[in-house]
Amino acid sequence: MMYDDLLAKSFSKHEKKKLAYGAFFGCFLIALSFCTLSMAAGFEKLMKMEPLCDVTERRGDICNIDGDVRIQGNSSSVFLVSSEMSFLSGNNNSWNIRPYARKDNPAAMNPIKEWSVKLSRRDEISPCKKNQSVPAILFSQGGYTGNHFHDFSDVVIPLYLTSRQYYGEVQFLITDKRPWWIAKFKAILKNLSRYELMDIDREQEVHCFPSVIVGLKRNVKELSIDPSKYSYSMSDFREFLRSCYSLKRVNAIKVRDDQHKMPHLLIISRKRTRSFTNIGEITKMASSLGYNVTVAEPTMNVSKFAELVNSCDVLMGVHGAGLTNIVFLPKNAILIQIVPFGDFEWLARTDYGEPTKDMNVKYLEYKISTEERTLVQQYPPDHVVFKDPHSIQKQGFVAFKSVYMDKQNVKLDVNRFRPTLLKALELLHQ
């Protein structure tokens, strides 16, 4: 009470009014300052915000989307509900993505369904009809799938890289669905996700997720994982495959430790192209060196063939998709790649030679001679096919494939090839 009396005596009525206005204006300035700072912080945060999609990777575009994510399958659209501030001019708010990990190959990418990824306001899109509690990964089963090499290099390994972090708590959204592909790799898919696959192209209702990845992580090199870039390695992936298919053998035989056991040689056969025309001779010669020989062609039953490959110590075959089964070999096993005629060296090294280094698989290469190529039965000796294979390559992959891949078989010179099998035995002694 005394304080109020003193205040009343110290200020006139007019002065007290001025003081009230001053206090109000001061509070307003303080509030305005806080708002300005908050807006500045929000603006700075927006400017630092990473774009939803990374389209700089050589092998495939990928979008990492967190928040209120809504997917309309029938329009091939993915929306992230965002605030007004996200729509400042100059910011990229929309991307077109083909979720297949071979972006540098137009022939593979053209058939892939294109998806749009957009930042959108809440009032611009349909409300959620089905709310999901786990993250999702949207990827295509199109492109070159059906070829065993591309199955692994373009989809299976990238899918492992992208989804393993979720330990099964992730929903796979399939675009360009191929039921036979799902059946082929059901063991792998079930070990990566605990949820039933969703054919997102056929979904009419809007599905909402807490986060979605569109596209797959992919290493630049074929059949490989860069452990310095990702949390996993090819050794981890091969352990994962052993678990998926209950593969028993971890290591190949060491002949010096068990001289009573014959090393197991698996010859990958091919019926249509790049096949061995004298498989009987090859088998007989390999058996005489002490190998237990099996000849087999890969089938759609991945589980059964993985078990066969895992049982062998040496795998050999002409360059082709069947050699991709090296992923199932035990550690320290050996791959012998027969390189056909036609400047195949780069392709052979890129597809299978280099990848073996990260798989703990030893690599031997055998280049066929003039007498071993069956092309001599189809073209005269002075034909450009023999004299200048590079000129055929310049015509494009289709021309190269039609000659050197589709028309060429191999009649292996068993005496010339014998030292390669002896070298494999030497490596198994180490």
mmCIF file with all atom_site columns, N, CA and C in Angstrom, residues 31-89:
data_model
loop_
_atom_site.group_PDB
_atom_site.id
_atom_site.type_symbol
_atom_site.label_atom_id
_atom_site.label_alt_id
_atom_site.label_comp_id
_atom_site.label_asym_id
_atom_site.label_entity_id
_atom_site.label_seq_id
_atom_site.pdbx_PDB_ins_code
_atom_site.Cartn_x
_atom_site.Cartn_y
_atom_site.Cartn_z
_atom_site.occupancy
_atom_site.B_iso_or_equiv
_atom_site.pdbx_formal_charge
_atom_site.auth_seq_id
_atom_site.auth_comp_id
_atom_site.auth_asym_id
_atom_site.auth_atom_id
_atom_site.pdbx_PDB_model_num
ATOM 1   N N  . ALA A 1 31 ? 8.388  -8.972  -28.051 1.00 0.00 ? 31 ALA A N  1
ATOM 2   C CA . ALA A 1 31 ? 7.669  -10.069 -28.714 1.00 0.00 ? 31 ALA A CA 1
ATOM 3   C C  . ALA A 1 31 ? 8.012  -10.139 -30.189 1.00 0.00 ? 31 ALA A C  1
ATOM 4   N N  . LEU A 1 32 ? 8.089  -8.959  -30.833 1.00 0.00 ? 32 LEU A N  1
ATOM 5   C CA . LEU A 1 32 ? 8.425  -8.897  -32.258 1.00 0.00 ? 32 LEU A CA 1
ATOM 6   C C  . LEU A 1 32 ? 9.834  -9.433  -32.499 1.00 0.00 ? 32 LEU A C  1
ATOM 7   N N  . SER A 1 33 ? 10.742 -9.112  -31.586 1.00 0.00 ? 33 SER A N  1
ATOM 8   C CA . SER A 1 33 ? 12.123 -9.594  -31.725 1.00 0.00 ? 33 SER A CA 1
ATOM 9   C C  . SER A 1 33 ? 12.177 -11.118 -31.665 1.00 0.00 ? 33 SER A C  1
ATOM 10  N N  . PHE A 1 34 ? 11.422 -11.692 -30.691 1.00 0.00 ? 34 PHE A N  1
ATOM 11  C CA . PHE A 1 34 ? 11.379 -13.155 -30.574 1.00 0.00 ? 34 PHE A CA 1
ATOM 12  C C  . PHE A 1 34 ? 10.814 -13.787 -31.840 1.00 0.00 ? 34 PHE A C  1
ATOM 13  N N  . CYS A 1 35 ? 9.744  -13.188 -32.386 1.00 0.00 ? 35 CYS A N  1
ATOM 14  C CA . CYS A 1 35 ? 9.124  -13.718 -33.610 1.00 0.00 ? 35 CYS A CA 1
ATOM 15  C C  . CYS A 1 35 ? 10.097 -13.656 -34.779 1.00 0.00 ? 35 CYS A C  1
ATOM 16  N N  . THR A 1 36 ? 10.810 -12.512 -34.859 1.00 0.00 ? 36 THR A N  1
ATOM 17  C CA . THR A 1 36 ? 11.769 -12.334 -35.958 1.00 0.00 ? 36 THR A CA 1
ATOM 18  C C  . THR A 1 36 ? 12.891 -13.359 -35.857 1.00 0.00 ? 36 THR A C  1
ATOM 19  N N  . LEU A 1 37 ? 13.392 -13.549 -34.632 1.00 0.00 ? 37 LEU A N  1
ATOM 20  C CA . LEU A 1 37 ? 14.458 -14.531 -34.426 1.00 0.00 ? 37 LEU A CA 1
ATOM 21  C C  . LEU A 1 37 ? 13.977 -15.935 -34.760 1.00 0.00 ? 37 LEU A C  1
ATOM 22  N N  . SER A 1 38 ? 12.743 -16.247 -34.348 1.00 0.00 ? 38 SER A N  1
ATOM 23  C CA . SER A 1 38 ? 12.171 -17.570 -34.621 1.00 0.00 ? 38 SER A CA 1
ATOM 24  C C  . SER A 1 38 ? 12.024 -17.805 -36.113 1.00 0.00 ? 38 SER A C  1
ATOM 25  N N  . MET A 1 39 ? 11.519 -16.766 -36.826 1.00 0.00 ? 39 MET A N  1
ATOM 26  C CA . MET A 1 39 ? 11.362 -16.882 -38.274 1.00 0.00 ? 39 MET A CA 1
ATOM 27  C C  . MET A 1 39 ? 12.722 -17.014 -38.955 1.00 0.00 ? 39 MET A C  1
ATOM 28  N N  . ALA A 1 40 ? 13.699 -16.261 -38.457 1.00 0.00 ? 40 ALA A N  1
ATOM 29  C CA . ALA A 1 40 ? 15.048 -16.327 -39.040 1.00 0.00 ? 40 ALA A CA 1
ATOM 30  C C  . ALA A 1 40 ? 15.644 -17.714 -38.846 1.00 0.00 ? 40 ALA A C  1
ATOM 31  N N  . ALA A 1 41 ? 15.419 -18.255 -37.626 1.00 0.00 ? 41 ALA A N  1
ATOM 32  C CA . ALA A 1 41 ? 15.918 -19.609 -37.352 1.00 0.00 ? 41 ALA A CA 1
ATOM 33  C C  . ALA A 1 41 ? 15.243 -20.617 -38.263 1.00 0.00 ? 41 ALA A C  1
ATOM 34  N N  . GLY A 1 42 ? 13.937 -20.470 -38.445 1.00 0.00 ? 42 GLY A N  1
ATOM 35  C CA . GLY A 1 42 ? 13.200 -21.367 -39.328 1.00 0.00 ? 42 GLY A CA 1
ATOM 36  C C  . GLY A 1 42 ? 13.663 -21.248 -40.763 1.00 0.00 ? 42 GLY A C  1
ATOM 37  N N  . PHE A 1 43 ? 13.911 -20.003 -41.186 1.00 0.00 ? 43 PHE A N  1
ATOM 38  C CA . PHE A 1 43 ? 14.384 -19.776 -42.551 1.00 0.00 ? 43 PHE A CA 1
ATOM 39  C C  . PHE A 1 43 ? 15.763 -20.395 -42.762 1.00 0.00 ? 43 PHE A C  1
ATOM 40  N N  . GLU A 1 44 ? 16.633 -20.186 -41.741 1.00 0.00 ? 44 GLU A N  1
ATOM 41  C CA . GLU A 1 44 ? 17.982 -20.758 -41.825 1.00 0.00 ? 44 GLU A CA 1
ATOM 42  C C  . GLU A 1 44 ? 17.928 -22.276 -41.883 1.00 0.00 ? 44 GLU A C  1
ATOM 43  N N  . LYS A 1 45 ? 17.036 -22.854 -41.073 1.00 0.00 ? 45 LYS A N  1
ATOM 44  C CA . LYS A 1 45 ? 16.868 -24.307 -41.063 1.00 0.00 ? 45 LYS A CA 1
ATOM 45  C C  . LYS A 1 45 ? 16.386 -24.797 -42.415 1.00 0.00 ? 45 LYS A C  1
ATOM 46  N N  . LEU A 1 46 ? 15.450 -24.050 -43.016 1.00 0.00 ? 46 LEU A N  1
ATOM 47  C CA . LEU A 1 46 ? 14.921 -24.417 -44.326 1.00 0.00 ? 46 LEU A CA 1
ATOM 48  C C  . LEU A 1 46 ? 16.004 -24.370 -45.387 1.00 0.00 ? 46 LEU A C  1
ATOM 49  N N  . MET A 1 47 ? 16.846 -23.306 -45.306 1.00 0.00 ? 47 MET A N  1
ATOM 50  C CA . MET A 1 47 ? 17.901 -23.161 -46.296 1.00 0.00 ? 47 MET A CA 1
ATOM 51  C C  . MET A 1 47 ? 18.930 -24.290 -46.189 1.00 0.00 ? 47 MET A C  1
ATOM 52  N N  . LYS A 1 48 ? 19.104 -24.805 -44.940 1.00 0.00 ? 48 LYS A N  1
ATOM 53  C CA . LYS A 1 48 ? 20.072 -25.879 -44.724 1.00 0.00 ? 48 LYS A CA 1
ATOM 54  C C  . LYS A 1 48 ? 19.472 -27.253 -44.972 1.00 0.00 ? 48 LYS A C  1
ATOM 55  N N  . MET A 1 49 ? 18.143 -27.331 -45.139 1.00 0.00 ? 49 MET A N  1
ATOM 56  C CA . MET A 1 49 ? 17.475 -28.613 -45.279 1.00 0.00 ? 49 MET A CA 1
ATOM 57  C C  . MET A 1 49 ? 17.918 -29.332 -46.550 1.00 0.00 ? 49 MET A C  1
ATOM 58  N N  . GLU A 1 50 ? 18.296 -30.585 -46.409 1.00 0.00 ? 50 GLU A N  1
ATOM 59  C CA . GLU A 1 50 ? 18.715 -31.374 -47.554 1.00 0.00 ? 50 GLU A CA 1
ATOM 60  C C  . GLU A 1 50 ? 17.519 -31.641 -48.462 1.00 0.00 ? 50 GLU A C  1
ATOM 61  N N  . PRO A 1 51 ? 17.728 -31.658 -49.771 1.00 0.00 ? 51 PRO A N  1
ATOM 62  C CA . PRO A 1 51 ? 16.610 -32.003 -50.668 1.00 0.00 ? 51 PRO A CA 1
ATOM 63  C C  . PRO A 1 51 ? 16.144 -33.432 -50.423 1.00 0.00 ? 51 PRO A C  1
ATOM 64  N N  . LEU A 1 52 ? 14.880 -33.682 -50.684 1.00 0.00 ? 52 LEU A N  1
ATOM 65  C CA . LEU A 1 52 ? 14.320 -35.009 -50.434 1.00 0.00 ? 52 LEU A CA 1
ATOM 66  C C  . LEU A 1 52 ? 15.001 -36.070 -51.284 1.00 0.00 ? 52 LEU A C  1
ATOM 67  N N  . CYS A 1 53 ? 15.371 -35.707 -52.493 1.00 0.00 ? 53 CYS A N  1
ATOM 68  C CA . CYS A 1 53 ? 15.899 -36.693 -53.449 1.00 0.00 ? 53 CYS A CA 1
ATOM 69  C C  . CYS A 1 53 ? 17.322 -36.357 -53.869 1.00 0.00 ? 53 CYS A C  1
ATOM 70  N N  . ASP A 1 54 ? 18.151 -37.390 -53.919 1.00 0.00 ? 54 ASP A N  1
ATOM 71  C CA . ASP A 1 54 ? 19.517 -37.248 -54.415 1.00 0.00 ? 54 ASP A CA 1
ATOM 72  C C  . ASP A 1 54 ? 19.566 -37.830 -55.823 1.00 0.00 ? 54 ASP A C  1
ATOM 73  N N  . VAL A 1 55 ? 19.732 -36.960 -56.802 1.00 0.00 ? 55 VAL A N  1
ATOM 74  C CA . VAL A 1 55 ? 19.761 -37.409 -58.205 1.00 0.00 ? 55 VAL A CA 1
ATOM 75  C C  . VAL A 1 55 ? 21.170 -37.305 -58.774 1.00 0.00 ? 55 VAL A C  1
ATOM 76  N N  . THR A 1 56 ? 22.169 -37.240 -57.899 1.00 0.00 ? 56 THR A N  1
ATOM 77  C CA . THR A 1 56 ? 23.551 -37.098 -58.353 1.00 0.00 ? 56 THR A CA 1
ATOM 78  C C  . THR A 1 56 ? 24.279 -38.429 -58.464 1.00 0.00 ? 56 THR A C  1
ATOM 79  N N  . GLU A 1 57 ? 23.709 -39.496 -57.861 1.00 0.00 ? 57 GLU A N  1
ATOM 80  C CA . GLU A 1 57 ? 24.375 -40.793 -57.917 1.00 0.00 ? 57 GLU A CA 1
ATOM 81  C C  . GLU A 1 57 ? 24.354 -41.355 -59.337 1.00 0.00 ? 57 GLU A C  1
ATOM 82  N N  . ARG A 1 58 ? 25.443 -42.004 -59.719 1.00 0.00 ? 58 ARG A N  1
ATOM 83  C CA . ARG A 1 58 ? 25.569 -42.517 -61.085 1.00 0.00 ? 58 ARG A CA 1
ATOM 84  C C  . ARG A 1 58 ? 24.616 -43.683 -61.365 1.00 0.00 ? 58 ARG A C  1
ATOM 85  N N  . ARG A 1 59 ? 24.424 -44.545 -60.377 1.00 0.00 ? 59 ARG A N  1
ATOM 86  C CA . ARG A 1 59 ? 23.671 -45.774 -60.607 1.00 0.00 ? 59 ARG A CA 1
ATOM 87  C C  . ARG A 1 59 ? 22.173 -45.645 -60.386 1.00 0.00 ? 59 ARG A C  1
ATOM 88  N N  . GLY A 1 60 ? 21.744 -44.740 -59.505 1.00 0.00 ? 60 GLY A N  1
ATOM 89  C CA . GLY A 1 60 ? 20.311 -44.645 -59.254 1.00 0.00 ? 60 GLY A CA 1
ATOM 90  C C  . GLY A 1 60 ? 19.947 -43.477 -58.371 1.00 0.00 ? 60 GLY A C  1
ATOM 91  N N  . ASP A 1 61 ? 18.801 -42.841 -58.661 1.00 0.00 ? 61 ASP A N  1
ATOM 92  C CA . ASP A 1 61 ? 18.288 -41.772 -57.817 1.00 0.00 ? 61 ASP A CA 1
ATOM 93  C C  . ASP A 1 61 ? 17.650 -42.387 -56.575 1.00 0.00 ? 61 ASP A C  1
ATOM 94  N N  . ILE A 1 62 ? 17.683 -41.657 -55.475 1.00 0.00 ? 62 ILE A N  1
ATOM 95  C CA . ILE A 1 62 ? 17.096 -42.157 -54.233 1.00 0.00 ? 62 ILE A CA 1
ATOM 96  C C  . ILE A 1 62 ? 16.537 -40.995 -53.423 1.00 0.00 ? 62 ILE A C  1
ATOM 97  N N  . CYS A 1 63 ? 15.353 -41.201 -52.834 1.00 0.00 ? 63 CYS A N  1
ATOM 98  C CA . CYS A 1 63 ? 14.701 -40.180 -52.013 1.00 0.00 ? 63 CYS A CA 1
ATOM 99  C C  . CYS A 1 63 ? 14.532 -40.710 -50.596 1.00 0.00 ? 63 CYS A C  1
ATOM 100 N N  . ASN A 1 64 ? 14.930 -39.923 -49.609 1.00 0.00 ? 64 ASN A N  1
ATOM 101 C CA . ASN A 1 64 ? 14.732 -40.249 -48.195 1.00 0.00 ? 64 ASN A CA 1
ATOM 102 C C  . ASN A 1 64 ? 13.732 -39.250 -47.629 1.00 0.00 ? 64 ASN A C  1
ATOM 103 N N  . ILE A 1 65 ? 12.541 -39.725 -47.303 1.00 0.00 ? 65 ILE A N  1
ATOM 104 C CA . ILE A 1 65 ? 11.447 -38.830 -46.938 1.00 0.00 ? 65 ILE A CA 1
ATOM 105 C C  . ILE A 1 65 ? 10.948 -39.181 -45.538 1.00 0.00 ? 65 ILE A C  1
ATOM 106 N N  . ASP A 1 66 ? 11.009 -38.216 -44.635 1.00 0.00 ? 66 ASP A N  1
ATOM 107 C CA . ASP A 1 66 ? 10.559 -38.409 -43.258 1.00 0.00 ? 66 ASP A CA 1
ATOM 108 C C  . ASP A 1 66 ? 9.443  -37.424 -42.939 1.00 0.00 ? 66 ASP A C  1
ATOM 109 N N  . GLY A 1 67 ? 8.436  -37.894 -42.202 1.00 0.00 ? 67 GLY A N  1
ATOM 110 C CA . GLY A 1 67 ? 7.340  -37.022 -41.802 1.00 0.00 ? 67 GLY A CA 1
ATOM 111 C C  . GLY A 1 67 ? 6.003  -37.602 -42.182 1.00 0.00 ? 67 GLY A C  1
ATOM 112 N N  . ASP A 1 68 ? 5.095  -36.739 -42.570 1.00 0.00 ? 68 ASP A N  1
ATOM 113 C CA . ASP A 1 68 ? 3.765  -37.161 -43.015 1.00 0.00 ? 68 ASP A CA 1
ATOM 114 C C  . ASP A 1 68 ? 3.844  -37.506 -44.502 1.00 0.00 ? 68 ASP A C  1
ATOM 115 N N  . VAL A 1 69 ? 4.165  -38.787 -44.802 1.00 0.00 ? 69 VAL A N  1
ATOM 116 C CA . VAL A 1 69 ? 4.368  -39.223 -46.186 1.00 0.00 ? 69 VAL A CA 1
ATOM 117 C C  . VAL A 1 69 ? 3.125  -39.961 -46.673 1.00 0.00 ? 69 VAL A C  1
ATOM 118 N N  . ARG A 1 70 ? 2.586  -39.534 -47.801 1.00 0.00 ? 70 ARG A N  1
ATOM 119 C CA . ARG A 1 70 ? 1.376  -40.135 -48.353 1.00 0.00 ? 70 ARG A CA 1
ATOM 120 C C  . ARG A 1 70 ? 1.650  -40.644 -49.771 1.00 0.00 ? 70 ARG A C  1
ATOM 121 N N  . ILE A 1 71 ? 1.170  -41.846 -50.045 1.00 0.00 ? 71 ILE A N  1
ATOM 122 C CA . ILE A 1 71 ? 1.433  -42.473 -51.343 1.00 0.00 ? 71 ILE A CA 1
ATOM 123 C C  . ILE A 1 71 ? 0.128  -42.815 -52.036 1.00 0.00 ? 71 ILE A C  1
ATOM 124 N N  . GLN A 1 72 ? 0.001  -42.325 -53.271 1.00 0.00 ? 72 GLN A N  1
ATOM 125 C CA . GLN A 1 72 ? -1.120 -42.682 -54.138 1.00 0.00 ? 72 GLN A CA 1
ATOM 126 C C  . GLN A 1 72 ? -0.591 -43.599 -55.230 1.00 0.00 ? 72 GLN A C  1
ATOM 127 N N  . GLY A 1 73 ? -0.844 -44.887 -55.081 1.00 0.00 ? 73 GLY A N  1
ATOM 128 C CA . GLY A 1 73 ? -0.300 -45.844 -56.030 1.00 0.00 ? 73 GLY A CA 1
ATOM 129 C C  . GLY A 1 73 ? -0.865 -45.701 -57.422 1.00 0.00 ? 73 GLY A C  1
ATOM 130 N N  . ASN A 1 74 ? -2.163 -45.400 -57.536 1.00 0.00 ? 74 ASN A N  1
ATOM 131 C CA . ASN A 1 74 ? -2.774 -45.336 -58.864 1.00 0.00 ? 74 ASN A CA 1
ATOM 132 C C  . ASN A 1 74 ? -2.316 -44.131 -59.673 1.00 0.00 ? 74 ASN A C  1
ATOM 133 N N  . SER A 1 75 ? -1.696 -43.153 -59.021 1.00 0.00 ? 75 SER A N  1
ATOM 134 C CA . SER A 1 75 ? -1.151 -42.002 -59.762 1.00 0.00 ? 75 SER A CA 1
ATOM 135 C C  . SER A 1 75 ? 0.372  -41.973 -59.714 1.00 0.00 ? 75 SER A C  1
ATOM 136 N N  . SER A 1 76 ? 0.976  -43.012 -59.133 1.00 0.00 ? 76 SER A N  1
ATOM 137 C CA . SER A 1 76 ? 2.437  -43.112 -59.004 1.00 0.00 ? 76 SER A CA 1
ATOM 138 C C  . SER A 1 76 ? 3.023  -41.849 -58.373 1.00 0.00 ? 76 SER A C  1
ATOM 139 N N  . SER A 1 77 ? 2.444  -41.468 -57.227 1.00 0.00 ? 77 SER A N  1
ATOM 140 C CA . SER A 1 77 ? 2.848  -40.229 -56.570 1.00 0.00 ? 77 SER A CA 1
ATOM 141 C C  . SER A 1 77 ? 3.172  -40.456 -55.102 1.00 0.00 ? 77 SER A C  1
ATOM 142 N N  . VAL A 1 78 ? 4.223  -39.773 -54.648 1.00 0.00 ? 78 VAL A N  1
ATOM 143 C CA . VAL A 1 78 ? 4.605  -39.766 -53.236 1.00 0.00 ? 78 VAL A CA 1
ATOM 144 C C  . VAL A 1 78 ? 4.607  -38.312 -52.775 1.00 0.00 ? 78 VAL A C  1
ATOM 145 N N  . PHE A 1 79 ? 3.863  -38.022 -51.690 1.00 0.00 ? 79 PHE A N  1
ATOM 146 C CA . PHE A 1 79 ? 3.750  -36.656 -51.183 1.00 0.00 ? 79 PHE A CA 1
ATOM 147 C C  . PHE A 1 79 ? 4.317  -36.568 -49.771 1.00 0.00 ? 79 PHE A C  1
ATOM 148 N N  . LEU A 1 80 ? 5.036  -35.476 -49.506 1.00 0.00 ? 80 LEU A N  1
ATOM 149 C CA . LEU A 1 80 ? 5.404  -35.137 -48.143 1.00 0.00 ? 80 LEU A CA 1
ATOM 150 C C  . LEU A 1 80 ? 4.641  -33.886 -47.770 1.00 0.00 ? 80 LEU A C  1
ATOM 151 N N  . VAL A 1 81 ? 3.732  -34.004 -46.796 1.00 0.00 ? 81 VAL A N  1
ATOM 152 C CA . VAL A 1 81 ? 2.960  -32.849 -46.335 1.00 0.00 ? 81 VAL A CA 1
ATOM 153 C C  . VAL A 1 81 ? 3.902  -31.911 -45.604 1.00 0.00 ? 81 VAL A C  1
ATOM 154 N N  . SER A 1 82 ? 3.941  -30.646 -46.059 1.00 0.00 ? 82 SER A N  1
ATOM 155 C CA . SER A 1 82 ? 4.917  -29.703 -45.529 1.00 0.00 ? 82 SER A CA 1
ATOM 156 C C  . SER A 1 82 ? 4.257  -28.357 -45.263 1.00 0.00 ? 82 SER A C  1
ATOM 157 N N  . SER A 1 83 ? 4.963  -27.506 -44.506 1.00 0.00 ? 83 SER A N  1
ATOM 158 C CA . SER A 1 83 ? 4.458  -26.183 -44.153 1.00 0.00 ? 83 SER A CA 1
ATOM 159 C C  . SER A 1 83 ? 4.602  -25.216 -45.313 1.00 0.00 ? 83 SER A C  1
ATOM 160 N N  . GLU A 1 84 ? 3.976  -24.028 -45.158 1.00 0.00 ? 84 GLU A N  1
ATOM 161 C CA . GLU A 1 84 ? 4.039  -23.005 -46.205 1.00 0.00 ? 84 GLU A CA 1
ATOM 162 C C  . GLU A 1 84 ? 5.476  -22.595 -46.493 1.00 0.00 ? 84 GLU A C  1
ATOM 163 N N  . MET A 1 85 ? 6.325  -22.553 -45.440 1.00 0.00 ? 85 MET A N  1
ATOM 164 C CA . MET A 1 85 ? 7.699  -22.073 -45.620 1.00 0.00 ? 85 MET A CA 1
ATOM 165 C C  . MET A 1 85 ? 8.500  -22.928 -46.576 1.00 0.00 ? 85 MET A C  1
ATOM 166 N N  . SER A 1 86 ? 8.075  -24.178 -46.763 1.00 0.00 ? 86 SER A N  1
ATOM 167 C CA . SER A 1 86 ? 8.823  -25.084 -47.631 1.00 0.00 ? 86 SER A CA 1
ATOM 168 C C  . SER A 1 86 ? 8.655  -24.769 -49.105 1.00 0.00 ? 86 SER A C  1
ATOM 169 N N  . PHE A 1 87 ? 7.773  -23.811 -49.405 1.00 0.00 ? 87 PHE A N  1
ATOM 170 C CA . PHE A 1 87 ? 7.460  -23.532 -50.807 1.00 0.00 ? 87 PHE A CA 1
ATOM 171 C C  . PHE A 1 87 ? 8.033  -22.197 -51.267 1.00 0.00 ? 87 PHE A C  1
ATOM 172 N N  . LEU A 1 88 ? 9.127  -21.775 -50.646 1.00 0.00 ? 88 LEU A N  1
ATOM 173 C CA . LEU A 1 88 ? 9.793  -20.564 -51.081 1.00 0.00 ? 88 LEU A CA 1
ATOM 174 C C  . LEU A 1 88 ? 10.308 -20.726 -52.501 1.00 0.00 ? 88 LEU A C  1
ATOM 175 N N  . SER A 1 89 ? 10.225 -19.682 -53.286 1.00 0.00 ? 89 SER A N  1
ATOM 176 C CA . SER A 1 89 ? 10.680 -19.762 -54.677 1.00 0.00 ? 89 SER A CA 1
ATOM 177 C C  . SER A 1 89 ? 12.166 -20.081 -54.702 1.00 0.00 ? 89 SER A C  1
#
